[in-house]
């Protein structure tokens, strides 16, 4: 009986394995050779998909950040929800996603904090996507009269900045405080009340 065909080497498979390697060795010690070894291929095979270690790390960072954007887009695009309800749900989902990432896999979260600092372009694009989603929600509210903002993009940026303590990784140590949920709810209620028409 011939041996089973090996799983094809795809960018997605490389990225999944890179996450495992980063979790195991950390961002300073993990190498492309470690990733290749975990995949059972030569490092040249990995380089065929990602031309450098920096490109691989950037792709891992982008993949990680994109997961949040996709989940939040579902809230942003929900047709039946009112804008204030969407805004509250969006902020809560962002906070919960960040808390879960930090709490469920602290080693990988710490690694991503390092990678985020290295990949400022990827991070800026991610932040732009998030603020654009907020602008769409606020814009919906302005259009239907449930929210008021003379400058929707500026309002979206202000909401994002005002809630930074609940999604910016530099505050991760605070996310497990016994009072953090009450503090989040107070800030969110204040922000939404301030935007109501």
PDB file of C-alpha atoms in Angstrom:
ATOM      1  CA  UNK A   1       0.000   0.000   0.000  1.00  0.00           C
ATOM      2  CA  UNK A   2       1.558   3.363  -0.987  1.00  0.00           C
ATOM      3  CA  UNK A   3       2.088   5.968   1.760  1.00  0.00           C
ATOM      4  CA  UNK A   4      -0.636   8.566   2.196  1.00  0.00           C
ATOM      5  CA  UNK A   5      -0.017  11.747   0.278  1.00  0.00           C
ATOM      6  CA  UNK A   6       1.445  14.500   2.427  1.00  0.00           C
ATOM      7  CA  UNK A   7      -0.753  17.475   3.142  1.00  0.00           C
ATOM      8  CA  UNK A   8       0.034  20.152   0.536  1.00  0.00           C
ATOM      9  CA  UNK A   9       2.139  23.075   1.685  1.00  0.00           C
ATOM     10  CA  UNK A  10      -0.136  26.109   1.532  1.00  0.00           C
ATOM     11  CA  UNK A  11       0.312  29.630   2.893  1.00  0.00           C
ATOM     12  CA  UNK A  12      -2.473  28.949   5.410  1.00  0.00           C
ATOM     13  CA  UNK A  13      -0.773  25.791   6.674  1.00  0.00           C
ATOM     14  CA  UNK A  14       2.526  27.680   6.990  1.00  0.00           C
ATOM     15  CA  UNK A  15       0.833  30.458   8.952  1.00  0.00           C
ATOM     16  CA  UNK A  16      -0.886  28.006  11.318  1.00  0.00           C
ATOM     17  CA  UNK A  17       2.420  26.262  11.949  1.00  0.00           C
ATOM     18  CA  UNK A  18       4.199  29.586  12.409  1.00  0.00           C
ATOM     19  CA  UNK A  19       1.728  30.441  15.180  1.00  0.00           C
ATOM     20  CA  UNK A  20       2.593  27.178  16.932  1.00  0.00           C
ATOM     21  CA  UNK A  21       6.326  27.825  16.557  1.00  0.00           C
ATOM     22  CA  UNK A  22       5.943  31.385  17.850  1.00  0.00           C
ATOM     23  CA  UNK A  23       3.943  30.100  20.805  1.00  0.00           C
ATOM     24  CA  UNK A  24       6.645  27.537  21.584  1.00  0.00           C
ATOM     25  CA  UNK A  25       9.806  29.611  21.046  1.00  0.00           C
ATOM     26  CA  UNK A  26       8.668  33.237  21.207  1.00  0.00           C
ATOM     27  CA  UNK A  27       9.249  35.947  18.612  1.00  0.00           C
ATOM     28  CA  UNK A  28      12.956  36.447  19.290  1.00  0.00           C
ATOM     29  CA  UNK A  29      13.976  32.784  19.039  1.00  0.00           C
ATOM     30  CA  UNK A  30      11.570  31.409  16.413  1.00  0.00           C
ATOM     31  CA  UNK A  31      13.128  31.008  12.979  1.00  0.00           C
ATOM     32  CA  UNK A  32      11.976  30.036   9.505  1.00  0.00           C
ATOM     33  CA  UNK A  33      14.041  26.853   9.951  1.00  0.00           C
ATOM     34  CA  UNK A  34      11.926  26.030  13.044  1.00  0.00           C
ATOM     35  CA  UNK A  35       8.753  26.528  10.998  1.00  0.00           C
ATOM     36  CA  UNK A  36      10.095  24.351   8.169  1.00  0.00           C
ATOM     37  CA  UNK A  37      11.137  21.640  10.617  1.00  0.00           C
ATOM     38  CA  UNK A  38       7.655  21.623  12.197  1.00  0.00           C
ATOM     39  CA  UNK A  39       6.151  21.292   8.719  1.00  0.00           C
ATOM     40  CA  UNK A  40       8.607  18.572   7.683  1.00  0.00           C
ATOM     41  CA  UNK A  41       9.864  20.584   4.700  1.00  0.00           C
ATOM     42  CA  UNK A  42      12.991  22.520   3.790  1.00  0.00           C
ATOM     43  CA  UNK A  43      13.175  26.176   4.733  1.00  0.00           C
ATOM     44  CA  UNK A  44      13.401  26.916   1.000  1.00  0.00           C
ATOM     45  CA  UNK A  45       9.860  25.562   0.653  1.00  0.00           C
ATOM     46  CA  UNK A  46       8.633  28.101   3.193  1.00  0.00           C
ATOM     47  CA  UNK A  47      10.523  30.880   1.387  1.00  0.00           C
ATOM     48  CA  UNK A  48       8.700  30.001  -1.843  1.00  0.00           C
ATOM     49  CA  UNK A  49       5.509  31.212  -0.157  1.00  0.00           C
ATOM     50  CA  UNK A  50       7.007  33.977   2.002  1.00  0.00           C
ATOM     51  CA  UNK A  51      10.184  35.625   0.675  1.00  0.00           C
ATOM     52  CA  UNK A  52      11.621  36.529   4.096  1.00  0.00           C
ATOM     53  CA  UNK A  53      11.230  35.992   7.816  1.00  0.00           C
ATOM     54  CA  UNK A  54       9.827  39.534   8.028  1.00  0.00           C
ATOM     55  CA  UNK A  55       7.213  38.754   5.352  1.00  0.00           C
ATOM     56  CA  UNK A  56       6.179  35.597   7.218  1.00  0.00           C
ATOM     57  CA  UNK A  57       5.872  37.446  10.524  1.00  0.00           C
ATOM     58  CA  UNK A  58       3.880  40.229   8.860  1.00  0.00           C
ATOM     59  CA  UNK A  59       1.521  37.676   7.290  1.00  0.00           C
ATOM     60  CA  UNK A  60       0.978  35.999  10.675  1.00  0.00           C
ATOM     61  CA  UNK A  61       0.231  39.389  12.233  1.00  0.00           C
ATOM     62  CA  UNK A  62      -2.156  40.295   9.422  1.00  0.00           C
ATOM     63  CA  UNK A  63      -3.967  36.954   9.749  1.00  0.00           C
ATOM     64  CA  UNK A  64      -4.371  37.425  13.478  1.00  0.00           C
ATOM     65  CA  UNK A  65      -5.721  40.956  13.136  1.00  0.00           C
ATOM     66  CA  UNK A  66      -8.022  40.038  10.242  1.00  0.00           C
ATOM     67  CA  UNK A  67      -9.947  37.596  12.442  1.00  0.00           C
ATOM     68  CA  UNK A  68     -11.186  40.507  14.555  1.00  0.00           C
ATOM     69  CA  UNK A  69     -12.178  42.556  11.510  1.00  0.00           C
ATOM     70  CA  UNK A  70     -14.270  39.718  10.057  1.00  0.00           C
ATOM     71  CA  UNK A  71     -16.186  39.134  13.291  1.00  0.00           C
ATOM     72  CA  UNK A  72     -16.822  42.847  13.769  1.00  0.00           C
ATOM     73  CA  UNK A  73     -17.959  43.230  10.161  1.00  0.00           C
ATOM     74  CA  UNK A  74     -20.874  40.903  10.899  1.00  0.00           C
ATOM     75  CA  UNK A  75     -22.074  43.348  13.542  1.00  0.00           C
ATOM     76  CA  UNK A  76     -21.410  46.370  11.331  1.00  0.00           C
ATOM     77  CA  UNK A  77     -23.405  44.871   8.447  1.00  0.00           C
ATOM     78  CA  UNK A  78     -26.362  43.534  10.468  1.00  0.00           C
ATOM     79  CA  UNK A  79     -29.364  45.041   8.647  1.00  0.00           C
ATOM     80  CA  UNK A  80     -32.009  44.953  11.379  1.00  0.00           C
ATOM     81  CA  UNK A  81     -30.022  46.392  14.283  1.00  0.00           C
ATOM     82  CA  UNK A  82     -30.258  50.035  15.300  1.00  0.00           C
ATOM     83  CA  UNK A  83     -27.045  52.042  15.173  1.00  0.00           C
ATOM     84  CA  UNK A  84     -26.827  52.539  18.975  1.00  0.00           C
ATOM     85  CA  UNK A  85     -27.318  48.787  19.500  1.00  0.00           C
ATOM     86  CA  UNK A  86     -24.725  47.997  16.837  1.00  0.00           C
ATOM     87  CA  UNK A  87     -22.255  50.418  18.374  1.00  0.00           C
ATOM     88  CA  UNK A  88     -22.659  48.851  21.808  1.00  0.00           C
ATOM     89  CA  UNK A  89     -22.379  45.305  20.389  1.00  0.00           C
ATOM     90  CA  UNK A  90     -19.346  46.253  18.276  1.00  0.00           C
ATOM     91  CA  UNK A  91     -17.452  47.775  21.203  1.00  0.00           C
ATOM     92  CA  UNK A  92     -18.325  44.786  23.403  1.00  0.00           C
ATOM     93  CA  UNK A  93     -17.225  42.294  20.742  1.00  0.00           C
ATOM     94  CA  UNK A  94     -13.900  44.074  20.248  1.00  0.00           C
ATOM     95  CA  UNK A  95     -13.246  44.139  23.988  1.00  0.00           C
ATOM     96  CA  UNK A  96     -14.197  40.477  24.431  1.00  0.00           C
ATOM     97  CA  UNK A  97     -12.079  39.378  21.456  1.00  0.00           C
ATOM     98  CA  UNK A  98      -9.022  41.145  22.872  1.00  0.00           C
ATOM     99  CA  UNK A  99      -9.632  39.771  26.372  1.00  0.00           C
ATOM    100  CA  UNK A 100      -9.973  36.239  25.035  1.00  0.00           C
ATOM    101  CA  UNK A 101      -6.792  36.516  22.997  1.00  0.00           C
ATOM    102  CA  UNK A 102      -4.878  37.807  26.008  1.00  0.00           C
ATOM    103  CA  UNK A 103      -6.395  35.343  28.489  1.00  0.00           C
ATOM    104  CA  UNK A 104      -6.739  32.155  26.451  1.00  0.00           C
ATOM    105  CA  UNK A 105      -3.284  32.182  24.919  1.00  0.00           C
ATOM    106  CA  UNK A 106      -1.022  34.615  26.816  1.00  0.00           C
ATOM    107  CA  UNK A 107       2.167  33.337  25.155  1.00  0.00           C
ATOM    108  CA  UNK A 108       0.827  33.984  21.670  1.00  0.00           C
ATOM    109  CA  UNK A 109      -0.685  37.313  22.746  1.00  0.00           C
ATOM    110  CA  UNK A 110       2.719  38.436  24.064  1.00  0.00           C
ATOM    111  CA  UNK A 111       4.275  37.335  20.788  1.00  0.00           C
ATOM    112  CA  UNK A 112       1.739  39.326  18.809  1.00  0.00           C
ATOM    113  CA  UNK A 113       2.427  42.392  20.906  1.00  0.00           C
ATOM    114  CA  UNK A 114       6.037  42.186  19.710  1.00  0.00           C
ATOM    115  CA  UNK A 115       4.979  41.522  16.111  1.00  0.00           C
ATOM    116  CA  UNK A 116       2.534  44.430  16.187  1.00  0.00           C
ATOM    117  CA  UNK A 117       5.378  46.762  17.115  1.00  0.00           C
ATOM    118  CA  UNK A 118       7.423  45.422  14.169  1.00  0.00           C
ATOM    119  CA  UNK A 119       4.615  45.674  11.627  1.00  0.00           C
ATOM    120  CA  UNK A 120       3.328  49.191  12.066  1.00  0.00           C
ATOM    121  CA  UNK A 121       1.981  49.302   8.492  1.00  0.00           C
ATOM    122  CA  UNK A 122      -0.139  46.211   9.090  1.00  0.00           C
ATOM    123  CA  UNK A 123      -1.359  47.636  12.387  1.00  0.00           C
ATOM    124  CA  UNK A 124      -2.233  51.000  10.828  1.00  0.00           C
ATOM    125  CA  UNK A 125      -4.256  49.242   8.129  1.00  0.00           C
ATOM    126  CA  UNK A 126      -6.057  47.207  10.803  1.00  0.00           C
ATOM    127  CA  UNK A 127      -6.885  50.311  12.833  1.00  0.00           C
ATOM    128  CA  UNK A 128      -8.154  52.048   9.709  1.00  0.00           C
ATOM    129  CA  UNK A 129     -10.480  49.099   9.005  1.00  0.00           C
ATOM    130  CA  UNK A 130     -11.827  49.186  12.556  1.00  0.00           C
ATOM    131  CA  UNK A 131     -12.409  52.944  12.512  1.00  0.00           C
ATOM    132  CA  UNK A 132     -14.082  52.629   9.109  1.00  0.00           C
ATOM    133  CA  UNK A 133     -16.499  50.100  10.596  1.00  0.00           C
ATOM    134  CA  UNK A 134     -17.290  52.497  13.436  1.00  0.00           C
ATOM    135  CA  UNK A 135     -17.842  55.282  10.898  1.00  0.00           C
ATOM    136  CA  UNK A 136     -20.331  53.117   9.008  1.00  0.00           C
ATOM    137  CA  UNK A 137     -22.269  52.416  12.207  1.00  0.00           C
ATOM    138  CA  UNK A 138     -22.273  56.070  13.252  1.00  0.00           C
ATOM    139  CA  UNK A 139     -23.142  57.106   9.684  1.00  0.00           C
ATOM    140  CA  UNK A 140     -26.143  54.776   9.786  1.00  0.00           C
ATOM    141  CA  UNK A 141     -27.244  56.397  13.031  1.00  0.00           C
ATOM    142  CA  UNK A 142     -26.857  59.902  11.619  1.00  0.00           C
ATOM    143  CA  UNK A 143     -28.862  58.884   8.538  1.00  0.00           C
ATOM    144  CA  UNK A 144     -31.729  57.418  10.572  1.00  0.00           C
ATOM    145  CA  UNK A 145     -31.649  60.140  13.227  1.00  0.00           C
ATOM    146  CA  UNK A 146     -30.684  57.920  16.167  1.00  0.00           C
ATOM    147  CA  UNK A 147     -27.167  59.399  16.481  1.00  0.00           C
ATOM    148  CA  UNK A 148     -25.756  62.883  15.942  1.00  0.00           C
ATOM    149  CA  UNK A 149     -22.305  63.672  14.576  1.00  0.00           C
ATOM    150  CA  UNK A 150     -21.370  66.631  12.406  1.00  0.00           C
ATOM    151  CA  UNK A 151     -18.169  64.848  11.284  1.00  0.00           C
ATOM    152  CA  UNK A 152     -18.717  61.076  11.141  1.00  0.00           C
ATOM    153  CA  UNK A 153     -15.062  60.064  10.548  1.00  0.00           C
ATOM    154  CA  UNK A 154     -13.920  62.280  13.431  1.00  0.00           C
ATOM    155  CA  UNK A 155     -16.642  60.854  15.675  1.00  0.00           C
ATOM    156  CA  UNK A 156     -15.581  57.302  14.787  1.00  0.00           C
ATOM    157  CA  UNK A 157     -11.966  58.098  15.634  1.00  0.00           C
ATOM    158  CA  UNK A 158     -13.032  59.715  18.911  1.00  0.00           C
ATOM    159  CA  UNK A 159     -15.077  56.641  19.905  1.00  0.00           C
ATOM    160  CA  UNK A 160     -12.134  54.387  19.103  1.00  0.00           C
ATOM    161  CA  UNK A 161      -9.735  56.555  21.084  1.00  0.00           C
ATOM    162  CA  UNK A 162     -12.130  56.958  24.024  1.00  0.00           C
ATOM    163  CA  UNK A 163     -12.460  53.185  24.387  1.00  0.00           C
ATOM    164  CA  UNK A 164      -8.761  52.422  23.833  1.00  0.00           C
ATOM    165  CA  UNK A 165      -8.287  51.089  27.358  1.00  0.00           C
ATOM    166  CA  UNK A 166     -10.528  48.179  26.402  1.00  0.00           C
ATOM    167  CA  UNK A 167      -8.819  47.139  23.167  1.00  0.00           C
ATOM    168  CA  UNK A 168      -5.280  48.521  23.014  1.00  0.00           C
ATOM    169  CA  UNK A 169      -2.828  45.718  23.932  1.00  0.00           C
ATOM    170  CA  UNK A 170      -0.818  48.064  26.144  1.00  0.00           C
ATOM    171  CA  UNK A 171      -3.720  47.868  28.639  1.00  0.00           C
ATOM    172  CA  UNK A 172      -3.992  44.057  28.564  1.00  0.00           C
ATOM    173  CA  UNK A 173      -2.894  43.699  32.192  1.00  0.00           C
ATOM    174  CA  UNK A 174      -5.999  45.655  33.249  1.00  0.00           C
ATOM    175  CA  UNK A 175      -8.471  43.531  31.271  1.00  0.00           C
ATOM    176  CA  UNK A 176      -8.813  40.950  34.023  1.00  0.00           C
ATOM    177  CA  UNK A 177      -9.450  43.361  36.873  1.00  0.00           C
ATOM    178  CA  UNK A 178     -12.630  42.457  38.798  1.00  0.00           C
ATOM    179  CA  UNK A 179     -14.098  45.883  37.981  1.00  0.00           C
ATOM    180  CA  UNK A 180     -13.154  46.052  34.281  1.00  0.00           C
ATOM    181  CA  UNK A 181     -16.549  44.979  32.905  1.00  0.00           C
ATOM    182  CA  UNK A 182     -18.376  47.623  34.951  1.00  0.00           C
ATOM    183  CA  UNK A 183     -15.815  50.211  33.835  1.00  0.00           C
ATOM    184  CA  UNK A 184     -16.246  49.164  30.198  1.00  0.00           C
ATOM    185  CA  UNK A 185     -20.036  49.390  30.465  1.00  0.00           C
ATOM    186  CA  UNK A 186     -19.821  52.863  32.044  1.00  0.00           C
ATOM    187  CA  UNK A 187     -17.529  54.194  29.304  1.00  0.00           C
ATOM    188  CA  UNK A 188     -19.606  52.604  26.537  1.00  0.00           C
ATOM    189  CA  UNK A 189     -22.854  54.011  27.938  1.00  0.00           C
ATOM    190  CA  UNK A 190     -21.283  57.468  28.191  1.00  0.00           C
ATOM    191  CA  UNK A 191     -19.982  57.324  24.612  1.00  0.00           C
ATOM    192  CA  UNK A 192     -23.323  56.198  23.189  1.00  0.00           C
ATOM    193  CA  UNK A 193     -25.259  58.747  25.261  1.00  0.00           C
ATOM    194  CA  UNK A 194     -22.941  61.450  23.941  1.00  0.00           C
ATOM    195  CA  UNK A 195     -23.716  60.438  20.336  1.00  0.00           C
ATOM    196  CA  UNK A 196     -27.479  60.166  20.683  1.00  0.00           C
ATOM    197  CA  UNK A 197     -29.416  62.704  18.650  1.00  0.00           C
TER     198      UNK A 197
END
